[in-house]
C-alpha positions as a Python dict, from the first residue, in 0.01 Angstrom:
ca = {
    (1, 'X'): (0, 0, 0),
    (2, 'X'): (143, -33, 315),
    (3, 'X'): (-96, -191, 480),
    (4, 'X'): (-225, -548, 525),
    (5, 'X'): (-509, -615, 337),
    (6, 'X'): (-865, -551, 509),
    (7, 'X'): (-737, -371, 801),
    (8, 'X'): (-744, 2, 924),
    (9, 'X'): (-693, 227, 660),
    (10, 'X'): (-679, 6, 376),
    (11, 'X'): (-823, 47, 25),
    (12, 'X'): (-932, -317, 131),
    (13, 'X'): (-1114, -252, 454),
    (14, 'X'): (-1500, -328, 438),
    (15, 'X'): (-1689, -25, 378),
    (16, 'X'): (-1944, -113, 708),
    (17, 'X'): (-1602, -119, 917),
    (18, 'X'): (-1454, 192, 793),
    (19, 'X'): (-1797, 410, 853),
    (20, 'X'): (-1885, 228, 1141),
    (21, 'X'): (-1566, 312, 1307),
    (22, 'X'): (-1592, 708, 1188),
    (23, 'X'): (-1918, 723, 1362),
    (24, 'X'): (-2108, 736, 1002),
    (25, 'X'): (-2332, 474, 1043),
    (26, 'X'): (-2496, 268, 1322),
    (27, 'X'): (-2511, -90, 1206),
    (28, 'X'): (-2320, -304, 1008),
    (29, 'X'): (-2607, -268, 701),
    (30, 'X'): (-2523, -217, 388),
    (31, 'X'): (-2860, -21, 306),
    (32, 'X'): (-2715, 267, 577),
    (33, 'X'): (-2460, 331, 296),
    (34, 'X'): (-2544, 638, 99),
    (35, 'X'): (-2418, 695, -262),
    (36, 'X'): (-2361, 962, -473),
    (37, 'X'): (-2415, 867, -852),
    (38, 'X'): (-2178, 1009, -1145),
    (39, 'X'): (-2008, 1269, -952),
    (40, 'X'): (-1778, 1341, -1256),
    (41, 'X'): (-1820, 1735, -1363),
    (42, 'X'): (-1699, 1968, -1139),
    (43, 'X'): (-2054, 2067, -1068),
    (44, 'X'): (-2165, 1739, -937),
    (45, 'X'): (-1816, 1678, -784),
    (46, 'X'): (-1885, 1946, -530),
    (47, 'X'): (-2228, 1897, -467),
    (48, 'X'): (-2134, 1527, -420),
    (49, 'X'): (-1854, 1658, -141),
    (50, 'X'): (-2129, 1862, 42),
    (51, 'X'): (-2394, 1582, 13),
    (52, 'X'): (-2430, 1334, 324),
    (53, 'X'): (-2317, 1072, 75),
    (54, 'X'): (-2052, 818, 229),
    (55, 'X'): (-1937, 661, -120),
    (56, 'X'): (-1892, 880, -442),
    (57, 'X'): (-1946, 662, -749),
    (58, 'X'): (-1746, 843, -1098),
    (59, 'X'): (-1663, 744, -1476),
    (60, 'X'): (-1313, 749, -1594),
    (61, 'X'): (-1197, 744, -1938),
    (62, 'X'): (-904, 901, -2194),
    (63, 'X'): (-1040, 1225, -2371),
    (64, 'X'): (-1182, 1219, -2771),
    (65, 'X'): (-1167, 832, -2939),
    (66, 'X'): (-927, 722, -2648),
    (67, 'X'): (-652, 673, -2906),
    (68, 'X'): (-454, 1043, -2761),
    (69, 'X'): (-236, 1048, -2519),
    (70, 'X'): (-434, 1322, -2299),
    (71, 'X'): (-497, 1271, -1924),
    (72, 'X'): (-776, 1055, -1782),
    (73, 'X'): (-1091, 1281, -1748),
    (74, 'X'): (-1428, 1221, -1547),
    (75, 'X'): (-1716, 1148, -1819),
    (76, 'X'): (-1927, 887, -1864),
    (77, 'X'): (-2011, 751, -2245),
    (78, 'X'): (-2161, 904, -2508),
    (79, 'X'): (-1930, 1209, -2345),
    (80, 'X'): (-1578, 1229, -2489),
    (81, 'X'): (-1500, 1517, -2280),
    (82, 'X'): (-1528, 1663, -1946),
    (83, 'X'): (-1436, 1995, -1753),
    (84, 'X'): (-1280, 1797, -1446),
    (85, 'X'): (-956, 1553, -1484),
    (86, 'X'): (-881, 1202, -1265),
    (87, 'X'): (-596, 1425, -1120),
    (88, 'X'): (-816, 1736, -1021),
    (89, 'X'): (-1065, 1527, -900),
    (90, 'X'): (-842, 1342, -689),
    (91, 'X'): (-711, 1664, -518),
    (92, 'X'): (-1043, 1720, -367),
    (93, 'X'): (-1179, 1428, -311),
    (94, 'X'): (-873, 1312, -75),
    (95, 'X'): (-992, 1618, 176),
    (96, 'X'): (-1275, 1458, 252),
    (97, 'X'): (-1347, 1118, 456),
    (98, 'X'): (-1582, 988, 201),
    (99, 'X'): (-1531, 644, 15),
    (100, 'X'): (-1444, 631, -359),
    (101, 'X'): (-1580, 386, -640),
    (102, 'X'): (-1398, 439, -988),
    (103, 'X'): (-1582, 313, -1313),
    (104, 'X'): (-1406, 234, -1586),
    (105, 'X'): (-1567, 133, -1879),
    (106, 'X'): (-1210, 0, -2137),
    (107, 'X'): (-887, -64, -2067),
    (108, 'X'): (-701, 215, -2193),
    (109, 'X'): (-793, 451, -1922),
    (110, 'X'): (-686, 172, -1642),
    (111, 'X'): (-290, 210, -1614),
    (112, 'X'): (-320, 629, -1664),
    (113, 'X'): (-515, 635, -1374),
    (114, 'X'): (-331, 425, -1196),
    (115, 'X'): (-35, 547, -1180),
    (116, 'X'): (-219, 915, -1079),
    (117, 'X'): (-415, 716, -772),
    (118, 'X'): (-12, 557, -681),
    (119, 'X'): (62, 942, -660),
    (120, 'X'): (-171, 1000, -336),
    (121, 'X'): (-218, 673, -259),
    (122, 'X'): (-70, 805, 66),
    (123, 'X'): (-284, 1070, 165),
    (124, 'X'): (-595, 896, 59),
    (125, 'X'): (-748, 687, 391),
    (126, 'X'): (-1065, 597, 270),
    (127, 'X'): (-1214, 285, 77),
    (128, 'X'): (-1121, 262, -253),
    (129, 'X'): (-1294, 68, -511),
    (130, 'X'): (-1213, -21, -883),
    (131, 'X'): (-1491, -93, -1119),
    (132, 'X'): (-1579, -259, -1452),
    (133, 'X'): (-1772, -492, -1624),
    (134, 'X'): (-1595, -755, -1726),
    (135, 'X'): (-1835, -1068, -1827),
    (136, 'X'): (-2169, -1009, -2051),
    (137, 'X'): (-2491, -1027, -1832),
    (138, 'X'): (-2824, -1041, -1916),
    (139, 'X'): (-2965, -864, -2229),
    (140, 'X'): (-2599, -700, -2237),
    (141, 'X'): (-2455, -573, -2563),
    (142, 'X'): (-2184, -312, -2416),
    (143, 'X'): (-1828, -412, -2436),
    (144, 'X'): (-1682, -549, -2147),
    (145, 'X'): (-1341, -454, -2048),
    (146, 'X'): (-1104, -769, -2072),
    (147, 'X'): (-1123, -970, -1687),
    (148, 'X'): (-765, -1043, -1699),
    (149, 'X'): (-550, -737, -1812),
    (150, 'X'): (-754, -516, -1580),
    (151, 'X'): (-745, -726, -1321),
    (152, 'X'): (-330, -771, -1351),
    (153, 'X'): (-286, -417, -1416),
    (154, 'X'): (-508, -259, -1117),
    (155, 'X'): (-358, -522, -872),
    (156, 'X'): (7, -480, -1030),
    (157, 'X'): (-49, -115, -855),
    (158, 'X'): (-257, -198, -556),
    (159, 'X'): (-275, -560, -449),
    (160, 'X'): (-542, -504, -161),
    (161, 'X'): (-748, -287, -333),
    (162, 'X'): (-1124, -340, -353),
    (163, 'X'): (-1293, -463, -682),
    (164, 'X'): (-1633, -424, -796),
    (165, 'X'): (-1635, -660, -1122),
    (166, 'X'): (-1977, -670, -1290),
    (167, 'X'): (-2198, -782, -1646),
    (168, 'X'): (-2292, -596, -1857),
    (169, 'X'): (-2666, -583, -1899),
    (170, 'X'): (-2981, -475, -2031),
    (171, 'X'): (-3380, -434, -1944),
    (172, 'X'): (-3643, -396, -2202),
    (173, 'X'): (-3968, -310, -2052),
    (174, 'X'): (-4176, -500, -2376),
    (175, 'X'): (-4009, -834, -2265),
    (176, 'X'): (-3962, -1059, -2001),
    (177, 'X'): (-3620, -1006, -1882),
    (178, 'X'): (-3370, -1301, -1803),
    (179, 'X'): (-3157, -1271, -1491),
    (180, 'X'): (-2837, -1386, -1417),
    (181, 'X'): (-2776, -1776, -1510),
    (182, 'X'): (-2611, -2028, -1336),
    (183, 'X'): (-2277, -2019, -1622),
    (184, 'X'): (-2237, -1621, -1511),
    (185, 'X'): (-2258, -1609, -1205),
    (186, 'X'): (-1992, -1990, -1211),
    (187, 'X'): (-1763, -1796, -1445),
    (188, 'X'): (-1771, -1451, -1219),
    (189, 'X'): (-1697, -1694, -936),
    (190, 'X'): (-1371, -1881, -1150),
    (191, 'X'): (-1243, -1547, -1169),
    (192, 'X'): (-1258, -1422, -896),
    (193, 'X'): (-1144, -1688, -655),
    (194, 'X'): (-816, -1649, -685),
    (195, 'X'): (-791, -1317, -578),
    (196, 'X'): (-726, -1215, -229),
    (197, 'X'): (-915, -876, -196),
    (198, 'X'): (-1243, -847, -151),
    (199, 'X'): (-1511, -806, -446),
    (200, 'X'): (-1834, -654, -475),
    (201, 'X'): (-2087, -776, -766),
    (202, 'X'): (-2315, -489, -897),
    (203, 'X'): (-2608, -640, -1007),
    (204, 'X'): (-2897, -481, -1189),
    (205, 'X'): (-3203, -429, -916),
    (206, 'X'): (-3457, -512, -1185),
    (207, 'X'): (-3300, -853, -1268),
    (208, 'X'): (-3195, -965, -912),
    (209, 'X'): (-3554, -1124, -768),
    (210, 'X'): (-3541, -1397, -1069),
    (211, 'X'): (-3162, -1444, -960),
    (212, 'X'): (-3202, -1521, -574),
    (213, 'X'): (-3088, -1891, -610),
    (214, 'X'): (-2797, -1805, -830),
    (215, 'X'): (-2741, -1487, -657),
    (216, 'X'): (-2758, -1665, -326),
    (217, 'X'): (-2473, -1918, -418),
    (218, 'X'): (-2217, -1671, -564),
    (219, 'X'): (-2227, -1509, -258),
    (220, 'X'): (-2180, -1785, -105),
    (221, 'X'): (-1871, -1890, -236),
    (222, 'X'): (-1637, -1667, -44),
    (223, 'X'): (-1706, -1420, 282),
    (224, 'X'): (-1455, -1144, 97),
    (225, 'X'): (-1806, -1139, -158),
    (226, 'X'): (-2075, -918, -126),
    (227, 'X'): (-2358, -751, -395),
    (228, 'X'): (-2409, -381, -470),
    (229, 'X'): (-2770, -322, -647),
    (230, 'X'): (-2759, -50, -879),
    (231, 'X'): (-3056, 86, -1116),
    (232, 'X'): (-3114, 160, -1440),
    (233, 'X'): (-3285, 525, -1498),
    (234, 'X'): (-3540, 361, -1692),
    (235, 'X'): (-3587, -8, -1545),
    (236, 'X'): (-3924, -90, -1398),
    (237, 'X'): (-3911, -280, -1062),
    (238, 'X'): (-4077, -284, -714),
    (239, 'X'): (-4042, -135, -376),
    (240, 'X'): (-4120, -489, -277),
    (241, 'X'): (-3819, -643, -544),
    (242, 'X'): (-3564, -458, -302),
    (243, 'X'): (-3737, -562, -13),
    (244, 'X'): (-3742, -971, -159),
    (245, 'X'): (-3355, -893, -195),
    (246, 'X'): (-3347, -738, 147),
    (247, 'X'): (-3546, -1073, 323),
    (248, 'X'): (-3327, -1295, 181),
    (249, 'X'): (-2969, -1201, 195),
    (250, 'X'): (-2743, -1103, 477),
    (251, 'X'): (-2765, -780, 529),
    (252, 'X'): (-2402, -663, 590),
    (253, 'X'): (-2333, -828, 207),
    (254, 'X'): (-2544, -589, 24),
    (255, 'X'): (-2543, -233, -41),
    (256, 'X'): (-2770, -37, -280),
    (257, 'X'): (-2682, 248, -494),
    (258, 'X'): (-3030, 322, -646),
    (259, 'X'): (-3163, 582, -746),
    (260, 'X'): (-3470, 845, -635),
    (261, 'X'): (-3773, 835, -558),
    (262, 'X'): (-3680, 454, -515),
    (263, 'X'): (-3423, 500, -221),
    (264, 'X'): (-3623, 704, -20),
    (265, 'X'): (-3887, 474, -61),
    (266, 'X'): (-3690, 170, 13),
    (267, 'X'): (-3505, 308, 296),
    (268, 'X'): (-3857, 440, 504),
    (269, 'X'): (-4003, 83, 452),
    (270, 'X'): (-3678, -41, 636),
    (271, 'X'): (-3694, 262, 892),
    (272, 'X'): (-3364, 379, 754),
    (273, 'X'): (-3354, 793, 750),
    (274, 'X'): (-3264, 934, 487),
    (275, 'X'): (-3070, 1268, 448),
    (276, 'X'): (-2991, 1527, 170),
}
């Protein structure tokens, strides 16, 4: 990139500043951010374009067992295959002014995709973040991609661009669930503060309220920090969980990608309107 990191036009620049200064929102709230989930078919790639979301959230990974050499597709796991690539998707994406968030769920699909984003790194002005899980969370049994490599290798590229390095998780709605502990949220922190750029957390919305104090602390730890809630399509939580989370942290350090009838719920109690 040849910018400085956090200013005008960088893949670094806080989301609020970016859409605040295009006249997108109003405030700098996170909660005025609207996200479009999985936009990774062609389908839900377009409708995601046309929606009033500012940040489009998609899965990237190699095609079949992730052993060939093919391209990197858009598909979330169990899928294997998809009718949209990383490069196609990247094509349209860059006409529009919307914010991107990549997911990756191993490593193989990192350095591909990479070197594809280095291609129009140029022509694409908006926020970019890069996503995995890369410590296990609470209840998590998923495979978390390896901290370091994809760390080196994303930053190798793009030193200033935004990370969004999370658990991996679980809920089970027959037991009382665990949040995040003091040693995750420490070792998340270890990580991360010796990078430069800044870093979201996504945290799970149904395991948050029993992780204020530790929650409260990692965020603490470093203004270039903030928390993205994100929700599980079966969890079980509250209107009044998101509004706990709302009460007690600042709000220009949390955004929430959650999903319906939830958001539109959450975003009337907070006299936030909400458009389609």
């Amino acid at each position: 990139m040849t910018t400085s990191a956090g200013g005008s036009g960088s893949w670094s620049e806080n989301i609020l500043e970016y859409f605040l200064r295009n006249n997108q929102i109003t405030t700098e709230d996170g909660a005025e951010i609207v996200w479009y989930h999985a936009a990774n078919h062609k389908a839900q790639m377009d409708e995601a374009l046309r929606s009033s979301a500012h940040m489009i959230e998609a899965d990237v990974l190699l095609p079949g067992n992730e052993s060939e050499h093919g391209p990197p597709i858009m598909a979330h796991p169990p899928e294997t295959s998809s009718d949209n690539t990383l490069q196609e998707w990247l094509a349209e994406v860059m006409k529009s002014n919307k914010g991107i968030k990549l997911d990756f769920k191993s490593l193989a699909a990192v350095e591909p995709s990479m070197m594809l984003l280095e291609k129009v790194k140029h022509y694409l002005k908006c926020p970019v973040w890069i996503n995995a899980d890369i410590l296990p969370g609470p209840n998590g049994t998923s495979k978390v991609v390896d901290a370091k490599p994809f760390i080196d290798t994303v930053t190798s590229f793009f030193p200033d661009v935004t990370f969004s390095l999370g658990w991996t998780t679980g809920w089970h709605p027959e037991k009382v669930n665990e949040g995040y502990s003091w040693a995750m949220v420490k070792e998340m922190d270890y990580i991360c503060s010796g990078l430069s750029q800044p870093v979201t957390f996504p945290v799970r919305a149904a395991l948050v309220r029993q992780s204020c104090s530790q929650l409260l602390w990692l965020l603490e730890q470093s203004n270039r920090y903030s928390l993205t809630i994100w929700t599980g399509k079966t969890d079980n939580y509250s209107i009044e969980d998101l509004l706990y989370i709302r009460e007690h942290f600042n709000k220009n350090q949390v955004f929430y990608d959650i999903l319906e009838p939830q958001n539109q719920e959450f975003k009337q109690a907070i006299g936030i309107k909400v458009n389609f």
